[in-house]
Rosetta silent file (secondary structure, phi, psi, omega in degrees, C-alpha in Angstrom):
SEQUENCE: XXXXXXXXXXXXXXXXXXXXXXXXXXXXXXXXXXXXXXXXXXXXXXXXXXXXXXXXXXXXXXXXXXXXXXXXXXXXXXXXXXXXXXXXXXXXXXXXXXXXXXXXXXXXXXXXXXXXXXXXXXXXXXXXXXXXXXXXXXXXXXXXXXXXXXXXXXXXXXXXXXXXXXXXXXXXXXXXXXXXXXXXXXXXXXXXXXXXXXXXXXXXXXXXXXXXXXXXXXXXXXXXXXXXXXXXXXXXXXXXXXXXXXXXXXXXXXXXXXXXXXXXXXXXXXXXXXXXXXXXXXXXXXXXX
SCORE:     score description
SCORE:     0.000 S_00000001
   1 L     0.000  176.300 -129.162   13.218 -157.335   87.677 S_00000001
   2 E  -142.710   87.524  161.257   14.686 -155.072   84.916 S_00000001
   3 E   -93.571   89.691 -176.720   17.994 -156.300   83.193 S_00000001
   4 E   -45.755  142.468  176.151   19.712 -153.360   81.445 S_00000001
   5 E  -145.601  139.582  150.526   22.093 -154.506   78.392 S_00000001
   6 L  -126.974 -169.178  154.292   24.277 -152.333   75.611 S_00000001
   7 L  -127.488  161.860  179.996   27.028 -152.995   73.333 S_00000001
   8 L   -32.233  -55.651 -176.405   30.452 -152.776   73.054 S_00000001
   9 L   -46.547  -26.870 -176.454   29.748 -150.350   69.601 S_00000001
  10 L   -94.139   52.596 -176.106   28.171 -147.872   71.593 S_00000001
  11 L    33.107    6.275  173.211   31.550 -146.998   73.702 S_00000001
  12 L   -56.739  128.774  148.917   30.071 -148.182   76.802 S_00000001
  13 L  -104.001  152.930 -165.767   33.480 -149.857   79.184 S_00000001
  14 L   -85.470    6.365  157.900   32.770 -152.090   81.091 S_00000001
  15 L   -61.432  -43.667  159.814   33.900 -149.459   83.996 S_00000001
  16 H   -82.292  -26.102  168.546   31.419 -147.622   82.992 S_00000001
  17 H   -54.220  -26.279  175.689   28.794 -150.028   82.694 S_00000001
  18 H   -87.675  -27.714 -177.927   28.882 -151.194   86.243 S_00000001
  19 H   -50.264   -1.447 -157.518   27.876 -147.184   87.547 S_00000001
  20 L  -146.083    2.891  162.999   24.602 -148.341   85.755 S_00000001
  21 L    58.768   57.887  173.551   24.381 -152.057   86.653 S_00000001
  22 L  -128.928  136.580 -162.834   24.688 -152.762   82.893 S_00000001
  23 E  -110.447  140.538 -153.551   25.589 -155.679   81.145 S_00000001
  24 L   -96.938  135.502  158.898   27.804 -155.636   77.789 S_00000001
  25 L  -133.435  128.704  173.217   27.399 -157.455   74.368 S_00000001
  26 L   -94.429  128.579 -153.992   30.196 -157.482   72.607 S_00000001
  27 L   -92.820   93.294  176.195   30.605 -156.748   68.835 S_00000001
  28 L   -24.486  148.110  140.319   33.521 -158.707   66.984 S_00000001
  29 L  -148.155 -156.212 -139.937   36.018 -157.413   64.565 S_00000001
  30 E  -168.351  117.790  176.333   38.809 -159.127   62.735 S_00000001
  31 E  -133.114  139.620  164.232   42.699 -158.559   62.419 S_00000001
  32 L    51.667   48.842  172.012   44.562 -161.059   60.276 S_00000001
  33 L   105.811  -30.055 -174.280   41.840 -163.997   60.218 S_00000001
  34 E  -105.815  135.562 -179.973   40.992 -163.737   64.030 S_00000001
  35 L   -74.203   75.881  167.027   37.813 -162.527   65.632 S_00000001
  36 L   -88.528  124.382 -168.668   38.136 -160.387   68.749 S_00000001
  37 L   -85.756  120.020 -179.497   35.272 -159.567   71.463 S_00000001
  38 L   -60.147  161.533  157.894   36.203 -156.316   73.136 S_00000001
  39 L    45.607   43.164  153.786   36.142 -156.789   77.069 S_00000001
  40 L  -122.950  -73.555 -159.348   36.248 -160.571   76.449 S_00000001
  41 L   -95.788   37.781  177.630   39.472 -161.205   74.861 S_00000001
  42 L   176.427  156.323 -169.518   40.525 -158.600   76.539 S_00000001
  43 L   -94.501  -51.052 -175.655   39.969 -156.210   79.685 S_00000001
  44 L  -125.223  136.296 -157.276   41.070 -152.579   78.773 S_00000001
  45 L   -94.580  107.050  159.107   40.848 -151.278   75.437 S_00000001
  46 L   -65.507  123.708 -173.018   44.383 -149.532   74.309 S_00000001
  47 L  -103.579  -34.516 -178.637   42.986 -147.500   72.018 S_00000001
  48 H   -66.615  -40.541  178.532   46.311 -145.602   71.008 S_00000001
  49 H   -94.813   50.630  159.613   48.039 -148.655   70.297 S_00000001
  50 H  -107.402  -37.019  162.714   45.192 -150.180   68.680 S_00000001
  51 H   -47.996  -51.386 -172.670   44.986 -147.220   66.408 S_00000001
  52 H   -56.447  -37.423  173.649   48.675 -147.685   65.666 S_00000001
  53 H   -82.214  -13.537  165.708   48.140 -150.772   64.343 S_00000001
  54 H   -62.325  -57.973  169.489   45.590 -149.353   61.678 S_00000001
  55 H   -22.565  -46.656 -171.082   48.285 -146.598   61.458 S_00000001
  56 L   -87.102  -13.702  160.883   50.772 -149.187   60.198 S_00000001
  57 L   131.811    8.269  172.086   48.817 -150.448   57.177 S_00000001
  58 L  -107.169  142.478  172.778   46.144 -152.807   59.174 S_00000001
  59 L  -130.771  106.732 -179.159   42.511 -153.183   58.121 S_00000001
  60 L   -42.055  167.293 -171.474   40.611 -154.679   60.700 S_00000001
  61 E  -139.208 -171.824 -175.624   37.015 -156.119   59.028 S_00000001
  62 L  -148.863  177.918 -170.247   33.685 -156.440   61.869 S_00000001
  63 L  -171.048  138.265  167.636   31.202 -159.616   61.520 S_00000001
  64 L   -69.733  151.383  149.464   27.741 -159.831   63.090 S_00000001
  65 L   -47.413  129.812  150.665   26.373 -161.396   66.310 S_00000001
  66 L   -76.130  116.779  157.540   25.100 -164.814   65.874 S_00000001
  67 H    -2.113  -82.053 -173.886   21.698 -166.003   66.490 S_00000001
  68 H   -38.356  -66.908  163.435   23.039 -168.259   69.076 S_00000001
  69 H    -2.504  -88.044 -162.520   25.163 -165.422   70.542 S_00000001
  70 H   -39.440  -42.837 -154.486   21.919 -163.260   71.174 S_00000001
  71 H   -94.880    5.201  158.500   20.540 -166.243   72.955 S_00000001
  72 H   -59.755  -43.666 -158.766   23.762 -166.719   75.435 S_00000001
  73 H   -92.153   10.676 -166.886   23.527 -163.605   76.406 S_00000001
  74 H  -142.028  -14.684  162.244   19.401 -162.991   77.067 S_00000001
  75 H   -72.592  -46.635  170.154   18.367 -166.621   77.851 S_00000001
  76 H   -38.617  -70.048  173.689   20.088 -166.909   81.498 S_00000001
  77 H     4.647  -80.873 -173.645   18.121 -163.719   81.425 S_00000001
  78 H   -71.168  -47.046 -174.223   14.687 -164.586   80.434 S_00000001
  79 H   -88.708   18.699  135.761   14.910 -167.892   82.808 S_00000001
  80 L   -57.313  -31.464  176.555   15.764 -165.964   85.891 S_00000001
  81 L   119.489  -27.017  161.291   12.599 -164.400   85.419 S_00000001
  82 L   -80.722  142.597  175.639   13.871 -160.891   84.036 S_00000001
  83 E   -84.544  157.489  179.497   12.907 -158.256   81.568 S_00000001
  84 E  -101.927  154.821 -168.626   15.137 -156.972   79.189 S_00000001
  85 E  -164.764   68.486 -169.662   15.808 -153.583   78.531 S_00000001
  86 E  -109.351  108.880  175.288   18.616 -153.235   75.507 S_00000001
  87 E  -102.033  116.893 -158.100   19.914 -150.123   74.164 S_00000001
  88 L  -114.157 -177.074  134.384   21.725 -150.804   71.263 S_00000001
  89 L   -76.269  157.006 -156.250   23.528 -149.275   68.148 S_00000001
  90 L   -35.806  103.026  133.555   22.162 -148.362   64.925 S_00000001
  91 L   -10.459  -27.180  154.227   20.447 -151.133   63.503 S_00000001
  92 L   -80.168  -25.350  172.418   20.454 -150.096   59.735 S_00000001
  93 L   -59.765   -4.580  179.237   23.909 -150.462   60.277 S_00000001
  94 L  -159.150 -174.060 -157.773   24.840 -154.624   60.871 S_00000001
  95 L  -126.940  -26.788 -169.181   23.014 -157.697   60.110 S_00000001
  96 H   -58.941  -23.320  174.927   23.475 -158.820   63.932 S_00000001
  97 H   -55.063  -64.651  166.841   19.919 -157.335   64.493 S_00000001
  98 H   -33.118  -24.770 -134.795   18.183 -159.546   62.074 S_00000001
  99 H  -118.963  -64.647  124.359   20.252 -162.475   63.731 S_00000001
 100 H    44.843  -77.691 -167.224   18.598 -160.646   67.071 S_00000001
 101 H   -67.647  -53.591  171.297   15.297 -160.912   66.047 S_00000001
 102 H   -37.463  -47.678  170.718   15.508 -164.488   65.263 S_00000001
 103 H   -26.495  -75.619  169.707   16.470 -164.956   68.580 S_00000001
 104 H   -52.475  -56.735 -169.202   14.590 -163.397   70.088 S_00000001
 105 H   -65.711  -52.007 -178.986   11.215 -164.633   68.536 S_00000001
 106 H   -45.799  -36.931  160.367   12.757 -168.626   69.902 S_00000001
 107 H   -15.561  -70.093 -139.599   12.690 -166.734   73.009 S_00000001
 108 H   -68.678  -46.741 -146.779    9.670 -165.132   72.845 S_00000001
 109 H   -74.143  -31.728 -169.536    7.839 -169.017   72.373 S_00000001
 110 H   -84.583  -17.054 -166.255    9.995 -170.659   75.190 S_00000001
 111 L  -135.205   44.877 -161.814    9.414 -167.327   77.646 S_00000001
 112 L   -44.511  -75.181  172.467    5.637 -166.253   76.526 S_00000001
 113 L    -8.235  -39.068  173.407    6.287 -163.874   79.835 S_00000001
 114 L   -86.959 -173.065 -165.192    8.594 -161.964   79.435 S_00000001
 115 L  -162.232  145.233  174.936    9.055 -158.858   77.964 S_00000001
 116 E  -125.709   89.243 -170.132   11.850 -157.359   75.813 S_00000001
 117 E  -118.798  128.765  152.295   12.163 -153.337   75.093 S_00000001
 118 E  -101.127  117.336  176.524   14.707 -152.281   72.683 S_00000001
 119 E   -99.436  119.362 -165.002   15.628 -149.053   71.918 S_00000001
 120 L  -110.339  137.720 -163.212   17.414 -148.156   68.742 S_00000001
 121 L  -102.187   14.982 -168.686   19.920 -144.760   69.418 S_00000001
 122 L    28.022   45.672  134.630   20.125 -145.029   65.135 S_00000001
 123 L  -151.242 -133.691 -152.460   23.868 -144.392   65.623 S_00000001
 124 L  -142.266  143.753  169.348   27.140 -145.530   66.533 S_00000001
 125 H    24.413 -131.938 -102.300   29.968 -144.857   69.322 S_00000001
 126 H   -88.475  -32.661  175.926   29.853 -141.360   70.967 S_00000001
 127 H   -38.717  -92.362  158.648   26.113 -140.595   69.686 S_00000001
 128 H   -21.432  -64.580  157.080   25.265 -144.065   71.123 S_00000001
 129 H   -42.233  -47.854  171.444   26.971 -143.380   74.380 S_00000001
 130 H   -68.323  -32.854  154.342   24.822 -140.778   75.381 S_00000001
 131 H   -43.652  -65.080 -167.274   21.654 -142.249   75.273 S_00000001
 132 H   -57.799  -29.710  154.848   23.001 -144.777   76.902 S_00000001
 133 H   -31.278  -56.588  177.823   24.263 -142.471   79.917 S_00000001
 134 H   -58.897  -55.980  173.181   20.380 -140.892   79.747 S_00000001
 135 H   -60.584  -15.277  179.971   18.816 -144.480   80.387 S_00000001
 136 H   -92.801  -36.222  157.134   21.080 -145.098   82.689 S_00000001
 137 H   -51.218  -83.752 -172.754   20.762 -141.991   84.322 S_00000001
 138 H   -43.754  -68.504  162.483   16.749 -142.510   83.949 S_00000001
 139 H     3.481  -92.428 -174.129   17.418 -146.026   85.730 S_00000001
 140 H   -45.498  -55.751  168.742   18.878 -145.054   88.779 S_00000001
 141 H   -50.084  -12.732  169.526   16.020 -142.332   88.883 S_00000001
 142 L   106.438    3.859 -158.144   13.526 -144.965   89.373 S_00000001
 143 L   -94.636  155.631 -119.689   11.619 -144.750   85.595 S_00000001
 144 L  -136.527  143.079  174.670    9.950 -147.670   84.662 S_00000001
 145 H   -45.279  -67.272  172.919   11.327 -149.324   81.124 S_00000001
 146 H   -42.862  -31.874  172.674    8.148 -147.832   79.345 S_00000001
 147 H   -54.996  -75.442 -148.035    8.583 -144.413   80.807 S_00000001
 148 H   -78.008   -5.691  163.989   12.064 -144.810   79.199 S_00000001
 149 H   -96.362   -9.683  168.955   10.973 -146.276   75.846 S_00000001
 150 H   -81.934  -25.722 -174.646    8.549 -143.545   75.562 S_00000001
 151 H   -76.423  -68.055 -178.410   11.111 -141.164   76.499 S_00000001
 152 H   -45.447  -66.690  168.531   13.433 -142.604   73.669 S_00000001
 153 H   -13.367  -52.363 -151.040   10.196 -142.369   70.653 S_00000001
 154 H   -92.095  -16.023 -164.922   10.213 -138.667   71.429 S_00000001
 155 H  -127.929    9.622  177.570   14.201 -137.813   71.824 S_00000001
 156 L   -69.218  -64.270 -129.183   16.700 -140.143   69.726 S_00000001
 157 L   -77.664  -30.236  169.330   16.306 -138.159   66.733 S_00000001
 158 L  -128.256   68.230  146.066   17.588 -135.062   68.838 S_00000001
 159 E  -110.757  124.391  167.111   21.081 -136.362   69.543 S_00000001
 160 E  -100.469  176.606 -173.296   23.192 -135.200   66.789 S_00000001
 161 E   166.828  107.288 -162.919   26.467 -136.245   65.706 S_00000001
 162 L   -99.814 -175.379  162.429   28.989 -134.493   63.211 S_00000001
 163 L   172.629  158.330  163.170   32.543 -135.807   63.042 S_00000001
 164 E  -154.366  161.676 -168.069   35.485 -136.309   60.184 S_00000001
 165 E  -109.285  147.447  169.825   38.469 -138.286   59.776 S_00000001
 166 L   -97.347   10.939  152.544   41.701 -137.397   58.738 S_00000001
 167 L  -153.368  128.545 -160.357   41.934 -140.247   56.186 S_00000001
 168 L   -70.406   -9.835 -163.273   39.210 -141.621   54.195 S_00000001
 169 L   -70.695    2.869 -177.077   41.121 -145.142   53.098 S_00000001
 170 L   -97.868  -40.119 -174.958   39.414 -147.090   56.213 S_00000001
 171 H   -64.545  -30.342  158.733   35.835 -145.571   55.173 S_00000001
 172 H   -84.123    3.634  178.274   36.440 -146.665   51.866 S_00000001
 173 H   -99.249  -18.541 -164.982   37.461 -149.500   52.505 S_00000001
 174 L  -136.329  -12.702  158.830   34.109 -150.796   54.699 S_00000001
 175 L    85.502   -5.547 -170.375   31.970 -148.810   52.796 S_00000001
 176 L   -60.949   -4.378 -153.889   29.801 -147.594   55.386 S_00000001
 177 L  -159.692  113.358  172.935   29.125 -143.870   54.911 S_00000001
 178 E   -53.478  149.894  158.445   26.456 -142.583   52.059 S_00000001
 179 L   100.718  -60.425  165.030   27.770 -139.956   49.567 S_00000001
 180 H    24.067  -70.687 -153.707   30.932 -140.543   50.167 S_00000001
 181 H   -77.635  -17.062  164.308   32.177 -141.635   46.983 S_00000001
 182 H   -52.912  -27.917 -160.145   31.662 -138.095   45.417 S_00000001
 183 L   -85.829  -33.162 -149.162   34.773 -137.306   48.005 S_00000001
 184 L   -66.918  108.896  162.986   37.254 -140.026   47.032 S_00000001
 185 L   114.238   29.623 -175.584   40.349 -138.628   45.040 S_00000001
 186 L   -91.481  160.514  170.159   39.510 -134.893   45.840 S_00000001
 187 L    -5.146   89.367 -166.502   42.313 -132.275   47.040 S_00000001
 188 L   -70.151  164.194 -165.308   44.203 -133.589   49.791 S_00000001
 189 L    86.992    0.264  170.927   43.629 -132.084   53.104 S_00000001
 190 E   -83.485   75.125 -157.913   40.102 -132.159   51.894 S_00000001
 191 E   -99.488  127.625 -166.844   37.565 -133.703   54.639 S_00000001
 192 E   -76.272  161.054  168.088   34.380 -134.934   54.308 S_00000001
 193 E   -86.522  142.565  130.120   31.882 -133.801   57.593 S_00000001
 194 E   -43.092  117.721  159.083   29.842 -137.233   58.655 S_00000001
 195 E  -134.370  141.223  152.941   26.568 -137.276   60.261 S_00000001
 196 E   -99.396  147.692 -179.278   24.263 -139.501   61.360 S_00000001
 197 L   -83.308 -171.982 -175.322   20.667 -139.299   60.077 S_00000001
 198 L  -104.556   35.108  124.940   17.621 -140.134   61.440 S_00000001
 199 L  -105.523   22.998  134.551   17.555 -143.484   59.703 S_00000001
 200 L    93.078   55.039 -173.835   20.361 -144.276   61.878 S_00000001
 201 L  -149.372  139.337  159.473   22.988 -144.169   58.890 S_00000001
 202 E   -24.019   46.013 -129.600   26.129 -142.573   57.997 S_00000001
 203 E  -148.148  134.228  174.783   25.931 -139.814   55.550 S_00000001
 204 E   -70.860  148.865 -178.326   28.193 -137.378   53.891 S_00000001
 205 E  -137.215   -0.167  163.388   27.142 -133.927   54.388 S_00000001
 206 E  -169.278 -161.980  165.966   29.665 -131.572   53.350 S_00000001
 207 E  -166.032  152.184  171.775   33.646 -131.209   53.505 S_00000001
 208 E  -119.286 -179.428  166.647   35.742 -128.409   54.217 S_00000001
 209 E   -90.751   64.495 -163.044   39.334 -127.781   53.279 S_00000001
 210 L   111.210  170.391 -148.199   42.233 -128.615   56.363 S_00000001
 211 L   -93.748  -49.703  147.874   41.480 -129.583   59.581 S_00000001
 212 H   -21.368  -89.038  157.731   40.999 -126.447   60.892 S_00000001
 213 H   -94.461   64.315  144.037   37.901 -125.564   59.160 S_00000001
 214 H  -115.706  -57.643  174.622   36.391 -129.079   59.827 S_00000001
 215 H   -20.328  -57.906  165.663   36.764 -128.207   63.315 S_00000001
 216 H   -34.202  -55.479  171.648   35.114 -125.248   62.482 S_00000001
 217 H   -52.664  -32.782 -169.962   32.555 -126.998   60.781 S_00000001
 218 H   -85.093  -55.860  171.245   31.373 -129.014   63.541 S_00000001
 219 H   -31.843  -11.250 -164.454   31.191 -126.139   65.972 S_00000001
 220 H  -116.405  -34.427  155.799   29.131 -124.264   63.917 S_00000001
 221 H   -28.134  -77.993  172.430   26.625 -127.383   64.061 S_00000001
 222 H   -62.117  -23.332  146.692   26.210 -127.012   67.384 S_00000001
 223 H   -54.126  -30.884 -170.662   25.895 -123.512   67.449 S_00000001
 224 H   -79.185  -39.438 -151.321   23.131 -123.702   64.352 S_00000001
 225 H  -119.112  -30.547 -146.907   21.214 -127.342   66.037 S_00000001
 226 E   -62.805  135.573  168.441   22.460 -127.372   69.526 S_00000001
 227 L   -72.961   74.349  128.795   18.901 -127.242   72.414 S_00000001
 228 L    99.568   19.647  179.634   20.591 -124.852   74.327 S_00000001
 229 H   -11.141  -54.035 -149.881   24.180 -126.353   74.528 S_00000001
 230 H   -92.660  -15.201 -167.321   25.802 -124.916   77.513 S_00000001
 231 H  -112.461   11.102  166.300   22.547 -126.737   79.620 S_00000001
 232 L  -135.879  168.754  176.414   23.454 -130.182   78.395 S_00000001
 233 L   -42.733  150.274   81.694   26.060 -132.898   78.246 S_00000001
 234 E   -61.235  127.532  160.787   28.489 -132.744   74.981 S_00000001
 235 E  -139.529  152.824 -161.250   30.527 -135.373   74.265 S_00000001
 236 E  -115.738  111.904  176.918   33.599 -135.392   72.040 S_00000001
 237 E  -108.472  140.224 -138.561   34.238 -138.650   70.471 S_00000001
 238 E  -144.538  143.627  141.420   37.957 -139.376   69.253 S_00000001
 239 E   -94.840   92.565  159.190   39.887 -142.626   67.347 S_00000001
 240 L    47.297   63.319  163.567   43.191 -141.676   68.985 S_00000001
 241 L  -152.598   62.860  179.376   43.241 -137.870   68.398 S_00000001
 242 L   -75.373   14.947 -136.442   42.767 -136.459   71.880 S_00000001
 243 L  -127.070  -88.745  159.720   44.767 -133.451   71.027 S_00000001
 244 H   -29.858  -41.834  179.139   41.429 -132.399   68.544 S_00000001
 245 H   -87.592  -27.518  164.258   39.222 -133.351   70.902 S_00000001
 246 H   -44.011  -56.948  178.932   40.764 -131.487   73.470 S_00000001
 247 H   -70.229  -48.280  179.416   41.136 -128.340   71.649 S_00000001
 248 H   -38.518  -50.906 -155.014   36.815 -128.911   70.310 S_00000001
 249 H   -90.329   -9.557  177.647   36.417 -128.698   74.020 S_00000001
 250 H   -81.960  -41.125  162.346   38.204 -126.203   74.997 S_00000001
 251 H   -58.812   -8.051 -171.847   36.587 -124.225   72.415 S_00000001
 252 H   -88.900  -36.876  174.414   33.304 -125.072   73.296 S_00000001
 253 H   -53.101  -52.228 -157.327   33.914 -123.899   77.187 S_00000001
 254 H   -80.676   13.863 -177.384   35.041 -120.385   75.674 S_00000001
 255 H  -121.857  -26.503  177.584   31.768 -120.351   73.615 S_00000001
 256 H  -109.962  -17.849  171.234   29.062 -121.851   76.195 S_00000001
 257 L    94.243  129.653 -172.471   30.971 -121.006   79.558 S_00000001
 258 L   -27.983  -38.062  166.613   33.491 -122.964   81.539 S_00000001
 259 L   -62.452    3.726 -176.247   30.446 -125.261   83.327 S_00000001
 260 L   -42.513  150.639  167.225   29.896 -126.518   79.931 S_00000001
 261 L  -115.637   89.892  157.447   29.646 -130.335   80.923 S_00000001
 262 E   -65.268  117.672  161.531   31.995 -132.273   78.478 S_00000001
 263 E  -128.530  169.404 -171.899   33.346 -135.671   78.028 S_00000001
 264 E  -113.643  102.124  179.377   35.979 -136.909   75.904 S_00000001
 265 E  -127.956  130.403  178.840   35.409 -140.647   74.778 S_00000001
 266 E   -67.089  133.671  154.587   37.360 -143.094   73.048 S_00000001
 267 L  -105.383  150.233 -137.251   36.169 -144.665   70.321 S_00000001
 268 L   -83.536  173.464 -154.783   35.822 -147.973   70.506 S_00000001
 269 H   -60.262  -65.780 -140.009   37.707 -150.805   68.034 S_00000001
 270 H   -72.215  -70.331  162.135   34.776 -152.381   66.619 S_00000001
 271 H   -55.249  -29.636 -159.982   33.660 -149.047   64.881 S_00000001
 272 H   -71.659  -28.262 -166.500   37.170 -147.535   64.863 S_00000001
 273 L   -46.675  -30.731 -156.601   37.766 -150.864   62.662 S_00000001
 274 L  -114.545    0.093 -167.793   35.645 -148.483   59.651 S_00000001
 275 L  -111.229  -27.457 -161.835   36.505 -145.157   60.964 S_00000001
 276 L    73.716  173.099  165.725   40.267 -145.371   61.205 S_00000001
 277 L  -121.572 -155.681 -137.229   42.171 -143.295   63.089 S_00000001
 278 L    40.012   57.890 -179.428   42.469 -139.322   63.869 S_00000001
 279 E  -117.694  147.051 -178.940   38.190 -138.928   63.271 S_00000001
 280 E  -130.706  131.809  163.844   36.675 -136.449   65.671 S_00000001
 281 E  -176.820  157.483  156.790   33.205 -135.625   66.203 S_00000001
 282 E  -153.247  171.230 -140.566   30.775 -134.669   68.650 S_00000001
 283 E  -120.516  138.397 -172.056   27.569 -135.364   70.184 S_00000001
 284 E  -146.800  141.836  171.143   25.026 -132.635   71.210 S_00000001
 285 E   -70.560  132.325 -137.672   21.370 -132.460   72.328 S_00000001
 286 E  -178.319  115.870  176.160   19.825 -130.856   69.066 S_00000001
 287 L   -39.060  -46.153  177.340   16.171 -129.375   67.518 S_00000001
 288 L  -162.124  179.156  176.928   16.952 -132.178   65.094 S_00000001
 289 L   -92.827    0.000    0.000   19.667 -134.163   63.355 S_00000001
């Protein structure tokens, strides 16, 4: 048998994770000294008051998966007798991979058998959700893990994902986003756009002036990259600004027609720790990133 795994980073709940028989690894962050594992030390993620507490002057830090970790969660696994089948977040992005891979290879020598496919979405929260929704999706349909790693090889690279924040002090603070540093101490009301590339990294790629035309900005992504928008999934990923994401989607219905199929997803702690909150962005099926 076939045991599907994500992580916490990719905005996966664990509500949604059972529609998809999928099991959660959860990705640490840090408020005042203490480590907390989403939908461990905790069931349901407040994201507004979690935000609030960023709001208020705190800045959460993140820490990698441990070696060990990795092998809690994929040995019960392996000695049951099951393949793995883990769709993660980017990997240029944390050190927990490397710690992964270590892991893994002790596996590999105690469980010659078994088999391990990984899929890398090269991004982060809302990006990162949707893959995982397509494999999950792809699952259910009956598609055999290679069908679906063969699937990924041909189609990560076209999920896009713009997005901007309305204050840069968390991003500059974790350091996390190429370019960047051209932006820092520019006009206020001045916001850089975000994307990720297709080496599964962070990179500034413009900025507009007021929030307005960033909005703008992203919309006119998906009109310029979008496959054909109105015939696929969009999702609008939000750190406590559902207001913005609300209005992205309502504009998007009056531009692709009311069946547009839209979600609205929180993003989750672990990233939000580097994103801060009021960041917007969204994720679209796309000729390229």
């Amino acid at each position: 048998m076939l045991r599907f795994f994500t992580d916490t980073d990719t905005d996966i709940t664990p509500e949604v994770a059972a529609k998809y028989n999928c099991s959660l690894i959860s990705m640490p962050y840090s408020i005042d000294g203490k480590n907390i594992f989403p939908y461990v030390d905790f069931k349901e993620f407040d994201f507004h008051a979690f935000y609030d507490q960023l709001r208020s002057g705190v800045l959460p830090t993140t820490s990698a998966v441990s070696e060990e970790q990795y092998i809690e969660y994929f040995e019960p696994v392996f000695a049951a007798g099951d393949d793995i089948l883990y769709v993660h977040f980017s990997a240029a992005m944390s050190a927990s991979f490397a710690a992964m891979d270590r892991a893994l290879a002790r596996l590999k020598e105690k469980y010659p058998e078994r088999k391990f496919y990984g899929i890398d979405t090269k991004g982060i929260t809302t990006i990162s959700y949707a893959m995982v929704i397509e494999v999950g999706e792809m699952l259910k349909a009956g598609k055999t893990p290679e069908e679906i790693v063969a699937w990924a090889d041909e189609n990560v690279d076209r999920f896009a994902m713009y997005f901007f924040v309305d204050d840069l002090k968390f991003f500059k603070h974790s350091g996390r986003v190429s370019g960047l540093a051209a932006t820092m101490g520019t006009l206020l009301g001045v916001r850089p756009i975000i994307n990720m590339n297709s080496e599964g990294k962070m990179v500034s790629c413009g900025k507009e002036r007021g929030r307005q035309k960033a909005i703008e900005r992203l919309l006119a992504y998906v009109d310029e990259l979008g496959d054909d928008p109105g015939a696929h999934p969009i999702y609008i990923g939000h750190s406590d600004y559902p207001e913005v994401a609300e209005e992205i989607a309502r504009l998007l219905k009056e531009k692709y027609g009311p069946a547009t199929d839209i979600t609205i997803v929180p993003v989750n702690p672990t990233a939000g720790s580097h994103c801060g909150p009021n960041g917007v962005g969204v994720c679209f099926r796309s000729t390229r990133r």
